[in-house]
Short mmCIF file of C-alpha atoms and ligand atoms in Angstrom, two decimals:
data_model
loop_
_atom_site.label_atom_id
_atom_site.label_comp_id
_atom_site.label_asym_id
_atom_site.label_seq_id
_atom_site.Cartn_x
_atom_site.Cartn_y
_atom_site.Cartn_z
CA UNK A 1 15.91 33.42 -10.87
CA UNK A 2 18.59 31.25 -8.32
CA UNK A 3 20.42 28.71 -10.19
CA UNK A 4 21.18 26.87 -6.92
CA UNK A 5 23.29 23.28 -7.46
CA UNK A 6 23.21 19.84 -5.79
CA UNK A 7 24.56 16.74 -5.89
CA UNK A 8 20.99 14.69 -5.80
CA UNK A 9 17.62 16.57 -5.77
CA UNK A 10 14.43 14.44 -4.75
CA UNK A 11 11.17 15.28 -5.49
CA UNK A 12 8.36 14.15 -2.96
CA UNK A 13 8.86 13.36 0.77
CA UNK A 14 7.45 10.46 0.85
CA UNK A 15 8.97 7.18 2.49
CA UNK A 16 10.56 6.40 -1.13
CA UNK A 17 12.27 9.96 -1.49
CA UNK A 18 12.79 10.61 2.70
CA UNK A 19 14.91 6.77 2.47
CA UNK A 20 16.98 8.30 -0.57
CA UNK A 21 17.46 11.55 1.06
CA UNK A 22 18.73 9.90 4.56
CA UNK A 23 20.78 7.30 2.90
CA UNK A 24 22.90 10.01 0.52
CA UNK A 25 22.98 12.83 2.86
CA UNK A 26 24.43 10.60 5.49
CA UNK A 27 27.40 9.70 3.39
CA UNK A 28 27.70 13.21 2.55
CA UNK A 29 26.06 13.63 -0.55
CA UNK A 30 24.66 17.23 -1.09
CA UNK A 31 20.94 16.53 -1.07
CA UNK A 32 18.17 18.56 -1.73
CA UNK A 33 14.40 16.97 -0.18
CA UNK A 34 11.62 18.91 -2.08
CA UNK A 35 8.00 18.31 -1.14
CA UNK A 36 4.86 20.22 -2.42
CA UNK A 37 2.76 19.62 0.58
CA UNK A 38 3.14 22.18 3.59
CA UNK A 39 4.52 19.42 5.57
CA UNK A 40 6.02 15.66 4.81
CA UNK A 41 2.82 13.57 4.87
CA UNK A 42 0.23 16.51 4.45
CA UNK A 43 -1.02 15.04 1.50
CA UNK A 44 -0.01 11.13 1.68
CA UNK A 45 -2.89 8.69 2.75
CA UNK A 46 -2.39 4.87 3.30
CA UNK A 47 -3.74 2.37 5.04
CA UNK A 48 -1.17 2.11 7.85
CA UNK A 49 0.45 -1.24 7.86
CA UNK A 50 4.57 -0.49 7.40
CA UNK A 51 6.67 -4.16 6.97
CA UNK A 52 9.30 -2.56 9.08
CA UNK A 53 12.19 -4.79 7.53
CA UNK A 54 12.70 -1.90 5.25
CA UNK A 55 13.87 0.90 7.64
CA UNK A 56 16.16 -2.07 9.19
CA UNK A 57 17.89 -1.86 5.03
CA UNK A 58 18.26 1.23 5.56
CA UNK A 59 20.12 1.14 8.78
CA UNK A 60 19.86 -1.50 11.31
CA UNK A 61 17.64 -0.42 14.25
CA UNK A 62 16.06 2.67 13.19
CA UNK A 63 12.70 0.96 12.94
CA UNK A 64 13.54 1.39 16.65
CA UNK A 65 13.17 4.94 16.58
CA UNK A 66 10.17 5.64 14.14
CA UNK A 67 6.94 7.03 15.04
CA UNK A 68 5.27 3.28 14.90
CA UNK A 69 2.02 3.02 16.47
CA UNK A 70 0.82 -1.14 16.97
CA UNK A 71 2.93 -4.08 16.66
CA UNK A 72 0.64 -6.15 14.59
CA UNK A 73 0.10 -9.20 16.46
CA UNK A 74 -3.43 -10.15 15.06
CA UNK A 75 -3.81 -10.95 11.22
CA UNK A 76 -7.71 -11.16 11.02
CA UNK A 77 -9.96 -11.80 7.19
CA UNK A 78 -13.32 -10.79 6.94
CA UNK A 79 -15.20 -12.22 4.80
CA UNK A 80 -18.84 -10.37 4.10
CA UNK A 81 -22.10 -10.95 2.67
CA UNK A 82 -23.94 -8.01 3.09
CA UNK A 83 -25.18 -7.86 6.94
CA UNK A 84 -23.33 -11.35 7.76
CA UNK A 85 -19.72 -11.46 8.15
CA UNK A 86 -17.48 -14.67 9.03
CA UNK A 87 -13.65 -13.70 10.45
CA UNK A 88 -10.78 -15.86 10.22
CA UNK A 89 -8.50 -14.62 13.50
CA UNK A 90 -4.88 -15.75 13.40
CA UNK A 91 -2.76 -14.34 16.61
CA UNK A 92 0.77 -14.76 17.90
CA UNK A 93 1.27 -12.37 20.58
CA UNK A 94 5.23 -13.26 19.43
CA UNK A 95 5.09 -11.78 16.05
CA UNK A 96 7.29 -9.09 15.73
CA UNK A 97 8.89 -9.44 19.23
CA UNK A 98 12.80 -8.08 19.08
CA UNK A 99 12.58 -8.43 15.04
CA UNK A 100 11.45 -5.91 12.98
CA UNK A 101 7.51 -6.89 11.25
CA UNK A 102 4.63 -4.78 10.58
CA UNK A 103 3.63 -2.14 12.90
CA UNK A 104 0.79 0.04 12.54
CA UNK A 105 1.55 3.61 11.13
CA UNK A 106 0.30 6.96 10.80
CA UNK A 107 1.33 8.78 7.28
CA UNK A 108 1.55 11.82 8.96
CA UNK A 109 3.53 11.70 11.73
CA UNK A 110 5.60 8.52 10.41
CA UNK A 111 6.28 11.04 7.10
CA UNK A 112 7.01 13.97 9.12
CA UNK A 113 9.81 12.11 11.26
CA UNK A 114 11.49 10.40 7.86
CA UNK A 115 12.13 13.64 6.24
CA UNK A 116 13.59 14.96 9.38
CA UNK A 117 15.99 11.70 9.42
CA UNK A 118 17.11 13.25 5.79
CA UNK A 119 17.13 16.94 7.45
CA UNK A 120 19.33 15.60 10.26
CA UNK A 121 21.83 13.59 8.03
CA UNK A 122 22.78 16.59 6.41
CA UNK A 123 20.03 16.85 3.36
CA UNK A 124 18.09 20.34 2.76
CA UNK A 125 14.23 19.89 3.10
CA UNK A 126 12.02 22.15 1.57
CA UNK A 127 8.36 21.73 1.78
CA UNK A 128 5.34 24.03 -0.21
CA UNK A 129 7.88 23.15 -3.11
CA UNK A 130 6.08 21.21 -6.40
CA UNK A 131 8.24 20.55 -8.86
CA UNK A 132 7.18 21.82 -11.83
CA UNK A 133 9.00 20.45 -14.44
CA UNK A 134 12.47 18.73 -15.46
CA UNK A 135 15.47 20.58 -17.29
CA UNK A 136 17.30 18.85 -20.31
CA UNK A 137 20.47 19.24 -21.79
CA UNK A 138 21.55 17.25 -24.47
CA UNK A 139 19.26 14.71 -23.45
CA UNK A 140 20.01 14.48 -20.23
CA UNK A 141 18.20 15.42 -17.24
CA UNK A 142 20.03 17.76 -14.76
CA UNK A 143 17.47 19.82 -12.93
CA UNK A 144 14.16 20.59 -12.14
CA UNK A 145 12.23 24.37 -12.01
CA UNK A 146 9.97 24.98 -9.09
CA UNK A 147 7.97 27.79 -10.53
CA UNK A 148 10.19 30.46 -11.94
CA UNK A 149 13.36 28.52 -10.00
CA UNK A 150 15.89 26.84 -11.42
CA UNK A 151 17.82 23.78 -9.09
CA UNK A 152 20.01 21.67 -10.98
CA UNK A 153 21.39 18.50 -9.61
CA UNK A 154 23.86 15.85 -11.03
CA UNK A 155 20.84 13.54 -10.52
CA UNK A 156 17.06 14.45 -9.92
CA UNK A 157 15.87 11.45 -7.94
CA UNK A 158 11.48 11.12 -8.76
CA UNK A 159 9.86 9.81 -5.27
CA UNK A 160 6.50 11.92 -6.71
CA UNK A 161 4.05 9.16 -5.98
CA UNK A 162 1.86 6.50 -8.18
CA UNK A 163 0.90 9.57 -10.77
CA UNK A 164 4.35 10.42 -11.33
CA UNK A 165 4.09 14.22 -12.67
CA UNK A 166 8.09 13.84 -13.38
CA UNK A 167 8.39 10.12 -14.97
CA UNK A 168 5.73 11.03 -17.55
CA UNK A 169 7.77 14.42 -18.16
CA UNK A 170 10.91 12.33 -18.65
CA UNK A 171 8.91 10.23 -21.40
CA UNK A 172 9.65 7.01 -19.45
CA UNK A 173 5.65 6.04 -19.50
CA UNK A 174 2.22 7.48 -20.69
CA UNK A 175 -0.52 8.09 -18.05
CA UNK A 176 -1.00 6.40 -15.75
CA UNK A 177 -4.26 3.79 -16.87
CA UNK A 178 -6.73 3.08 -15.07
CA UNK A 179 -6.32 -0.68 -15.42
CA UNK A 180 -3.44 -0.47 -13.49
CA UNK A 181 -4.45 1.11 -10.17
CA UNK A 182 -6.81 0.66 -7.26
CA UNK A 183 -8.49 4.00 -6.01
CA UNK A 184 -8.28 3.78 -1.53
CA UNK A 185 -10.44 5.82 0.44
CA UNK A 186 -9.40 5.90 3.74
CA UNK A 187 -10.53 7.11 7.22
CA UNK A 188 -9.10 7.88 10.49
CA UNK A 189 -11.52 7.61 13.58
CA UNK A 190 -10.46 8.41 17.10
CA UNK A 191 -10.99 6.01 19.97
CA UNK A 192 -9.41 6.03 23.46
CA UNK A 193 -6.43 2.82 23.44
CA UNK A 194 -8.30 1.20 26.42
CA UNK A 195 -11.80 1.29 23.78
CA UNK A 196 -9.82 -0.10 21.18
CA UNK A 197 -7.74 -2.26 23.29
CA UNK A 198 -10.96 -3.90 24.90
CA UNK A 199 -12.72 -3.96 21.75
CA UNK A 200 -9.99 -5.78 19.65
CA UNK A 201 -8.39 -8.29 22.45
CA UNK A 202 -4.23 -6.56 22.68
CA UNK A 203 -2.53 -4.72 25.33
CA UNK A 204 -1.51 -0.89 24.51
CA UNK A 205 1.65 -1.75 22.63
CA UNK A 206 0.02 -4.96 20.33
CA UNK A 207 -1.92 -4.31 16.98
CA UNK A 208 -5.03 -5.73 14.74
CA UNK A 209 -4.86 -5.61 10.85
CA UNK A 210 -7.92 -6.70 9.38
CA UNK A 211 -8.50 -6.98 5.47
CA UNK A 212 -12.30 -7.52 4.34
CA UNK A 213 -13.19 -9.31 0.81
CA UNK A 214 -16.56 -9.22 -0.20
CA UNK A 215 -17.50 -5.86 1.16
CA UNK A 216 -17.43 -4.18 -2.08
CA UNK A 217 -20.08 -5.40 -4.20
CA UNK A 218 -18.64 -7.83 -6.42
CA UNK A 219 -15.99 -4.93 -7.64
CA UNK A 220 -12.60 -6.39 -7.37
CA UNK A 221 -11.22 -4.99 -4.09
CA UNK A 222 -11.37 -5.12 -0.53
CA UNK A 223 -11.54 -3.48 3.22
CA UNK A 224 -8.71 -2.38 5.74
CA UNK A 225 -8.64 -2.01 9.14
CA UNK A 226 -5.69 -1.10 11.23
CA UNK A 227 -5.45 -0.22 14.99
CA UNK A 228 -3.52 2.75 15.54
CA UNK A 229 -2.83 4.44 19.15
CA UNK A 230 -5.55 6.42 19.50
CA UNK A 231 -7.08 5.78 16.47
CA UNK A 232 -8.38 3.35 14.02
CA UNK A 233 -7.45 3.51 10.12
CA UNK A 234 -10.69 2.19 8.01
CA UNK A 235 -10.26 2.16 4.32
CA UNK A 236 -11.78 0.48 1.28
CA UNK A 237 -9.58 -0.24 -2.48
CA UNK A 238 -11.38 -0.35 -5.46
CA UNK A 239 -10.68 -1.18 -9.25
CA UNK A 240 -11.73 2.15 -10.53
CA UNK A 241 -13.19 1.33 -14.00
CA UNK A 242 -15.52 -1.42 -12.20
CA UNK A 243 -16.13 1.09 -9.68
CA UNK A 244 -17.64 3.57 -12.45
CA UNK A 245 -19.17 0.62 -13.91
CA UNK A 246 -21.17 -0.11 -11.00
CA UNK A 247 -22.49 3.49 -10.66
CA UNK A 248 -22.75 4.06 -6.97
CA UNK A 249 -20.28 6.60 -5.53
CA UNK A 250 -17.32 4.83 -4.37
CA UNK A 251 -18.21 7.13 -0.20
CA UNK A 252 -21.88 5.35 -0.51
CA UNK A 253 -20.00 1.48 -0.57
CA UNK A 254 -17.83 2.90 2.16
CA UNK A 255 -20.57 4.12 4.05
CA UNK A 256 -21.95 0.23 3.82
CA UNK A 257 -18.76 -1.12 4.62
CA UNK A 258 -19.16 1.03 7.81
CA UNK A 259 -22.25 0.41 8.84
CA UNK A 260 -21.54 -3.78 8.43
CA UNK A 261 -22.45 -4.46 12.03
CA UNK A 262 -18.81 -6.43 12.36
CA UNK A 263 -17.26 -3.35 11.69
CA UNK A 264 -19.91 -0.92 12.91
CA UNK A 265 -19.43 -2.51 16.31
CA UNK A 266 -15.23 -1.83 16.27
CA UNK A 267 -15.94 1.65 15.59
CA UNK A 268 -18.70 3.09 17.76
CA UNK A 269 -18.40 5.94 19.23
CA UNK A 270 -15.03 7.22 17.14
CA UNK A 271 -14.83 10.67 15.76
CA UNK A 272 -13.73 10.75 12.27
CA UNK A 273 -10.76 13.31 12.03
CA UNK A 274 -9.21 12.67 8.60
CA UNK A 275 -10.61 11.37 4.93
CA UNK A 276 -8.74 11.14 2.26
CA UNK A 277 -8.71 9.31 -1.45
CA UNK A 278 -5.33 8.26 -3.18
CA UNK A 279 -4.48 5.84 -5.96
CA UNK A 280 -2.28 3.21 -5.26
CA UNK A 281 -0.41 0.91 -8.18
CA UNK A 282 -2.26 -2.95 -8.16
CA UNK A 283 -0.83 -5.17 -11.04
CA UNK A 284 2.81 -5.48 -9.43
CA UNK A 285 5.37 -6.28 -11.25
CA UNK A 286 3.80 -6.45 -14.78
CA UNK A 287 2.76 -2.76 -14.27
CA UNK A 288 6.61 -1.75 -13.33
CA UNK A 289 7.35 0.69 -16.38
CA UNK A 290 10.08 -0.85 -18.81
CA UNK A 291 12.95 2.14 -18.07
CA UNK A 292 12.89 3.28 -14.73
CA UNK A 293 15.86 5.61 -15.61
CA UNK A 294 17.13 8.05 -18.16
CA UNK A 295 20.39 9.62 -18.06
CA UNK A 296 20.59 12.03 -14.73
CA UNK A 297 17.71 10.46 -13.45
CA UNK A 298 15.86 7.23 -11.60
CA UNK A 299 12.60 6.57 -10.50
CA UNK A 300 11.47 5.29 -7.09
CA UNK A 301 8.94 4.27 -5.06
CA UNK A 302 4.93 4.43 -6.53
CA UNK A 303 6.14 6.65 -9.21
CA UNK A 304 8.41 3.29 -10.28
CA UNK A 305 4.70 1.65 -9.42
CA UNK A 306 6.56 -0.74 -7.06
CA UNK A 307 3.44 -2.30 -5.14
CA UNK A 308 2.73 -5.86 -4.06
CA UNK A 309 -1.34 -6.70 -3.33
CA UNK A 310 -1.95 -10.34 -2.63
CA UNK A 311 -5.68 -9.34 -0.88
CA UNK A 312 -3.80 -10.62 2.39
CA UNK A 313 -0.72 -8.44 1.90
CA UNK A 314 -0.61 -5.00 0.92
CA UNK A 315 2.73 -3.76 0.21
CA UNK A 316 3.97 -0.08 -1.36
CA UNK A 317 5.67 1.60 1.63
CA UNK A 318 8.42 -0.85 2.38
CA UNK A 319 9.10 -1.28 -1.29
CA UNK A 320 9.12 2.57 -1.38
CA UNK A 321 11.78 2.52 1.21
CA UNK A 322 14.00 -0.02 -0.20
CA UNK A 323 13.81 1.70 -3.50
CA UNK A 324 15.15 4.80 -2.13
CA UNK A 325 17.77 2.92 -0.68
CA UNK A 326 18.63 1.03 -4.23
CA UNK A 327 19.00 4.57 -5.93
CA UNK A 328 21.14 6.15 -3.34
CA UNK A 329 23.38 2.91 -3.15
CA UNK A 330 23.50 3.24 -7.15
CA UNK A 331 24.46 7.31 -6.82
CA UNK A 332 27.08 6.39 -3.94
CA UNK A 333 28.74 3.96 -6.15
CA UNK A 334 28.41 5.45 -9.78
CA UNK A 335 28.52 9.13 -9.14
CA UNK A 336 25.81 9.70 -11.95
CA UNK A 337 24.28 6.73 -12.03
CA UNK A 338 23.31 5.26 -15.42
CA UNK A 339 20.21 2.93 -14.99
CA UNK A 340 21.70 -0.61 -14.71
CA UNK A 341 23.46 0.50 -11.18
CA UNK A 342 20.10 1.04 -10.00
CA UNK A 343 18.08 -2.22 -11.69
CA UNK A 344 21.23 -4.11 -9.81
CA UNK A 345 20.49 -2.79 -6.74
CA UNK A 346 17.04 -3.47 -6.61
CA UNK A 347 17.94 -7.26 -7.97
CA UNK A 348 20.13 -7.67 -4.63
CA UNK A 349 17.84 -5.58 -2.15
CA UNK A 350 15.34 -8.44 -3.35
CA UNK A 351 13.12 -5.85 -4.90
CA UNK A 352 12.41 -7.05 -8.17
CA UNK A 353 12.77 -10.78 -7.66
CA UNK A 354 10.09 -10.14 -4.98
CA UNK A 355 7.61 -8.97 -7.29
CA UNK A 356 8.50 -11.55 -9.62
CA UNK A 357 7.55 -13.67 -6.86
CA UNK A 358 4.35 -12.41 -7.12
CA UNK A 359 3.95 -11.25 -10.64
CA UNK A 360 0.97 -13.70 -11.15
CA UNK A 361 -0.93 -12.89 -8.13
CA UNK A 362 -3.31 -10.16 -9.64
CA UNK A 363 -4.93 -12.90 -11.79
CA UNK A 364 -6.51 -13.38 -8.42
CA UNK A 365 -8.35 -10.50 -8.43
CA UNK A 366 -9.66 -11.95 -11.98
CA UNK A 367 -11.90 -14.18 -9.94
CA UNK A 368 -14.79 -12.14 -9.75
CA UNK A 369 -16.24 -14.30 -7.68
CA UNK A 370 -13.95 -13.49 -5.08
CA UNK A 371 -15.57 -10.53 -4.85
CA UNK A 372 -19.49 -11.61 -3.67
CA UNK A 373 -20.31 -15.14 -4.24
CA UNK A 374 -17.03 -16.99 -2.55
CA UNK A 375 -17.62 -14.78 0.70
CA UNK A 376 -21.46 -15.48 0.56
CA UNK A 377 -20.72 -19.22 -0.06
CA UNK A 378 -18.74 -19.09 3.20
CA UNK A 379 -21.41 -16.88 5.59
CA UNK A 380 -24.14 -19.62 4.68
CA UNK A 381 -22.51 -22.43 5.05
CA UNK A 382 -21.14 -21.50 8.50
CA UNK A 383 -24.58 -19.95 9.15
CA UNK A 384 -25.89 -23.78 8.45
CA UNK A 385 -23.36 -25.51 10.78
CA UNK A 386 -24.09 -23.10 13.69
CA UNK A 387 -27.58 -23.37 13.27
CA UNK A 388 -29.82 -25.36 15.70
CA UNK A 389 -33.47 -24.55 15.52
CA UNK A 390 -35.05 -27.65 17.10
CA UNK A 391 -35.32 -29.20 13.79
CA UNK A 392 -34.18 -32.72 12.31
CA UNK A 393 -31.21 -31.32 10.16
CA UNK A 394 -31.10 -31.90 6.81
CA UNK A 395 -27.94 -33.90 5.71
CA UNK A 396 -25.04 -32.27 6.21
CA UNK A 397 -22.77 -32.84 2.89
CA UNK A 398 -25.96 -32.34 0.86
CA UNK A 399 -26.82 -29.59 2.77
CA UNK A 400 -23.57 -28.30 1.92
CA UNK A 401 -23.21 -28.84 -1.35
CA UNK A 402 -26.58 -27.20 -2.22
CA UNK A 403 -25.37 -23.91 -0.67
CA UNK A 404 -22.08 -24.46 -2.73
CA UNK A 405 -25.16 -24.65 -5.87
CA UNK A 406 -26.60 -21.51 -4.88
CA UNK A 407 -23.72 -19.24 -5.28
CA UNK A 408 -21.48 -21.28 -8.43
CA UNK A 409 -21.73 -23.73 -10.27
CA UNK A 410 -19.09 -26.76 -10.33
CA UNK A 411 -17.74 -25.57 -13.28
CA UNK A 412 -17.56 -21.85 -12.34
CA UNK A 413 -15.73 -23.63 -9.23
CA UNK A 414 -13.40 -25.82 -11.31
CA UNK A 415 -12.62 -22.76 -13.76
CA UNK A 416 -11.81 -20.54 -10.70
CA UNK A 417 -9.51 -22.96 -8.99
CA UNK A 418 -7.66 -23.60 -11.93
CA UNK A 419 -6.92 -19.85 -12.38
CA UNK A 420 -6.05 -19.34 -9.03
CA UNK A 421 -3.71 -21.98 -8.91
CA UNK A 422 -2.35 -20.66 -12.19
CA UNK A 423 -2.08 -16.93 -10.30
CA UNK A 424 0.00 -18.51 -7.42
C1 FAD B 1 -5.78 3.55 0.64
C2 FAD B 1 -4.35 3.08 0.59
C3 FAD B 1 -3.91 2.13 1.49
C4 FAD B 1 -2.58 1.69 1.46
N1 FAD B 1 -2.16 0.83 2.42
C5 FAD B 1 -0.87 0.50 2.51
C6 FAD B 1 -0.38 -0.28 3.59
O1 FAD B 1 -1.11 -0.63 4.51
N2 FAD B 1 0.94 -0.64 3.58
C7 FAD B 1 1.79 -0.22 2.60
O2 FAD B 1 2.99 -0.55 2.66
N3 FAD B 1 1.36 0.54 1.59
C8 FAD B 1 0.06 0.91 1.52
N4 FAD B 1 -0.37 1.73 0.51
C9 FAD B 1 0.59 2.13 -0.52
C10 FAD B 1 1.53 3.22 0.01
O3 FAD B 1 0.78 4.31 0.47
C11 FAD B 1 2.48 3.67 -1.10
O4 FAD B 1 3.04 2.57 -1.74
C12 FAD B 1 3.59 4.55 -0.55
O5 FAD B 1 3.05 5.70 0.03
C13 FAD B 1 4.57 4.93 -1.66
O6 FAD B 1 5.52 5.84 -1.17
P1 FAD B 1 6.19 6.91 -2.14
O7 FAD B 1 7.13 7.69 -1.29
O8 FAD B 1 6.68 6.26 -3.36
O9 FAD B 1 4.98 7.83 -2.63
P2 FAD B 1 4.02 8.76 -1.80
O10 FAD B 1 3.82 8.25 -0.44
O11 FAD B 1 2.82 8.97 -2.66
O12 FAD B 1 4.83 10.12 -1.67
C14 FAD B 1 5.03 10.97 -2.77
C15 FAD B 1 5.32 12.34 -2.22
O13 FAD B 1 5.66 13.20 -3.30
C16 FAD B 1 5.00 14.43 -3.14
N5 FAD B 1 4.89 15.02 -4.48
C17 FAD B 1 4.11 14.60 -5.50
N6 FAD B 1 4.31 15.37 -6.60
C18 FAD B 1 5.25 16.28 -6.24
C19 FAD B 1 5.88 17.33 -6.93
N7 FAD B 1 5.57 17.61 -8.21
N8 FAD B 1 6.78 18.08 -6.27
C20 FAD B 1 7.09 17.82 -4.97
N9 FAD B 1 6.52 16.84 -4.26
C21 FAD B 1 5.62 16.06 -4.89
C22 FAD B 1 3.66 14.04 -2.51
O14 FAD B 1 3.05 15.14 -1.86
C23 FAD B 1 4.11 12.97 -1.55
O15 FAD B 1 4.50 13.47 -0.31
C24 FAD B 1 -1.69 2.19 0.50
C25 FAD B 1 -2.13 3.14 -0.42
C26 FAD B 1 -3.44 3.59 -0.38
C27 FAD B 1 -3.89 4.64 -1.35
#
């Protein structure tokens, strides 16, 4: 058995735990990076969109050097009704120009590359390492065991993702529940840039992120779509106990979702290279566990269940990042931090009064309707404006308002506006 000692041991390689290693080992902190997977990334999937303000926290221009595959210049909403689709396209071929915004990743290599930031600041990566469990003294936390190994730390640092093996162990929260996470499926599918370029209206560099509400029937939940170079990221989040509710298998909606002929079209002709499944935390800052600390020990990242979803915006690797930076900022200053250094920190990184910002918005996704009749309501009543059929039209607001009849009524309408007002 080694009984091997550090100043700050991390578990996961994620963006959370990569940040934290970087920004301690680069002050000289004795850091030790663990990560089960054979590589950083090997196991992570995400949709791809990184709000690239975060690695500019962590140290101004490094967004500069990351592995970053699209500026995202094109901000597009699908809205679906089975084979009809109607897309709201907002571009600025400015956004993101010489500031740091949201640029397209890839988990692996974008992974890969933070952990060997940390490796080249001076921390110790180790990957094919899962932390096993936590060691206690006197009720404190001051290492972890890796199967029959010992490595004790002055703090252990949990970056080990939205089903945090290590929080649970430290008695900081239960299970995760179901209530409180989306399942994502997600899909990578090869293209050549001048396909996807054509196909999606940018130049090499520029990017399209496209979410997709009403392509999941009626579950709360939605679509993604992200160029990459190279490749296209295609993805689908679903509440999971509405999921199992429904009864279809969660690949048979995403099988729909690909064969919609307004996505169908944006992927023809790709080879599919990676699938993968993850949870991801959904309820934001109501589903932030009430300690986040004990003594010789903080919690960051989707362990911490920092994630921000406003169906528009989905946020969870940026928050990750900034996290990682709160904790080692707490460690640098404290030593062994107790837990209010690191709440402080994320108060004046803007974490937490972020998600307060947004600790409404997933009464949102409370509107069922969202989820089938709004996007329906939308498809027909474009599909009557465009129409011309050689016909006297009916009257237009009438017209209208009998589609409107079809999918809610007034009061269903009334109810739903009320809430969602109420949400934001
Ligand atoms: C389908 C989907 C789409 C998403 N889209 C986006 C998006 O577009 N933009 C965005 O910002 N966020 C998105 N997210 C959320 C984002 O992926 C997470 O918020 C982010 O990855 C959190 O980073 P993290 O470092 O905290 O955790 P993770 O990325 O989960 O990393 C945790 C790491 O810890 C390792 N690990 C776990 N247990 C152990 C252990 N016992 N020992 C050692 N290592 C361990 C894991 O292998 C992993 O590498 C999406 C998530 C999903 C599922």
């Amino acid at each position: 058995m080694s009984d091997d000692s550090f100043d700050v041991i991390v578990a996961g390689a994620g963006p959370a735990g990569s940040a934290c290693a970087y920004a301690l080992a680069r002050e000289g902190k004795n850091v030790l990076l663990l990560e089960r997977g054979d590589s950083a990334g090997a196991k992570n999937v995400s949709g791809g969109r990184l709000y690239t303000y975060a690695l500019e926290l962590l140290e101004p221009g490094m967004y500069l050097r990351a592995p970053l595959q699209r500026r995202i210049v094109r901000e597009q909403v699908m809205l679906v009704e089975g084979r009809r689709a109607t897309t709201l396209d907002a571009a600025d071929p400015a956004w993101g120009e010489g500031v740091p915004q949201s640029h397209s990743v890839v988990r692996a290599s974008l992974d890969e590359w933070f952990a060997s930031e940390a490796e080249g600041a001076g921390a110790v990566f180790a990957s094919g390492m899962r932390v096993d469990g936590l060691i206690e003294e006197n009720g404190r936390i001051v290492g972890i065991r890796v199967g029959e190994d010992e490595m004790r730390a002055g703090v252990v640092v949990a970056a080990d993702g939205v089903n945090s093996l290590l929080a649970q162990q430290a008695g900081l929260f239960p299970d995760v529940e179901a209530r409180a996470v989306g399942v994502g499926v997600k899909e990578t599918i090869e293209l050549p840039d001048s396909v996807i370029n054509a196909r999606f209206g940018v130049s090499n560099e520029e990017g399209v992120a496209r979410v997709a509400i009403g392509c999941t029937e009626g579950i709360s939940g939605g679509g993604f779509l992200y160029t990459n170079k190279g490749s296209l990221s295609l993805g689908i989040v679903f509440n999971p106990e509405q999921a199992a509710a429904n009864g279809r298998q969660i690949q048979e909606i995403f099988q729909d979702f690909k064969e919609q002929p307004g996505i169908a079209a944006l992927i023809d002709g790709g080879t599919s290279v990676e699938y993968g499944a993850h949870l991801v935390p959904e309820i934001g800052y109501h589903g932030i566990p009430k300690r986040l600390h004990r003594e010789g020990m903080l919690v960051i990242g989707d362990a911490a269940q920092f994630g921000i979803n406003t169906g528009l915006v989905i946020r969870g690797m940026d928050l990750a990042i900034v996290s990682g930076l709160a904790a080692a900022r707490a460690i640098l200053k404290e030593g062994t931090p107790t837990g209010p250094a690191y709440m402080a920190e994320l108060e004046e990184l803007a974490l937490l009064p972020t998600m307060r910002a947004y600790a409404e918005f997933h009464g949102i996704f409370g509107i069922s309707r969202i989820f089938r009749e709004y996007p329906a309501l939308a498809n027909q009543a474009l599909g009557f404006l465009f129409n011309v059929d050689g016909k006297v039209p009916p009257p237009m607001l009438k017209k209208l308002l009998s589609v409107v009849k079809e999918n809610v009524t007034f009061r269903q309408l009334a109810a739903d506006a009320w809430k969602g007002y109420r949400s934001v």
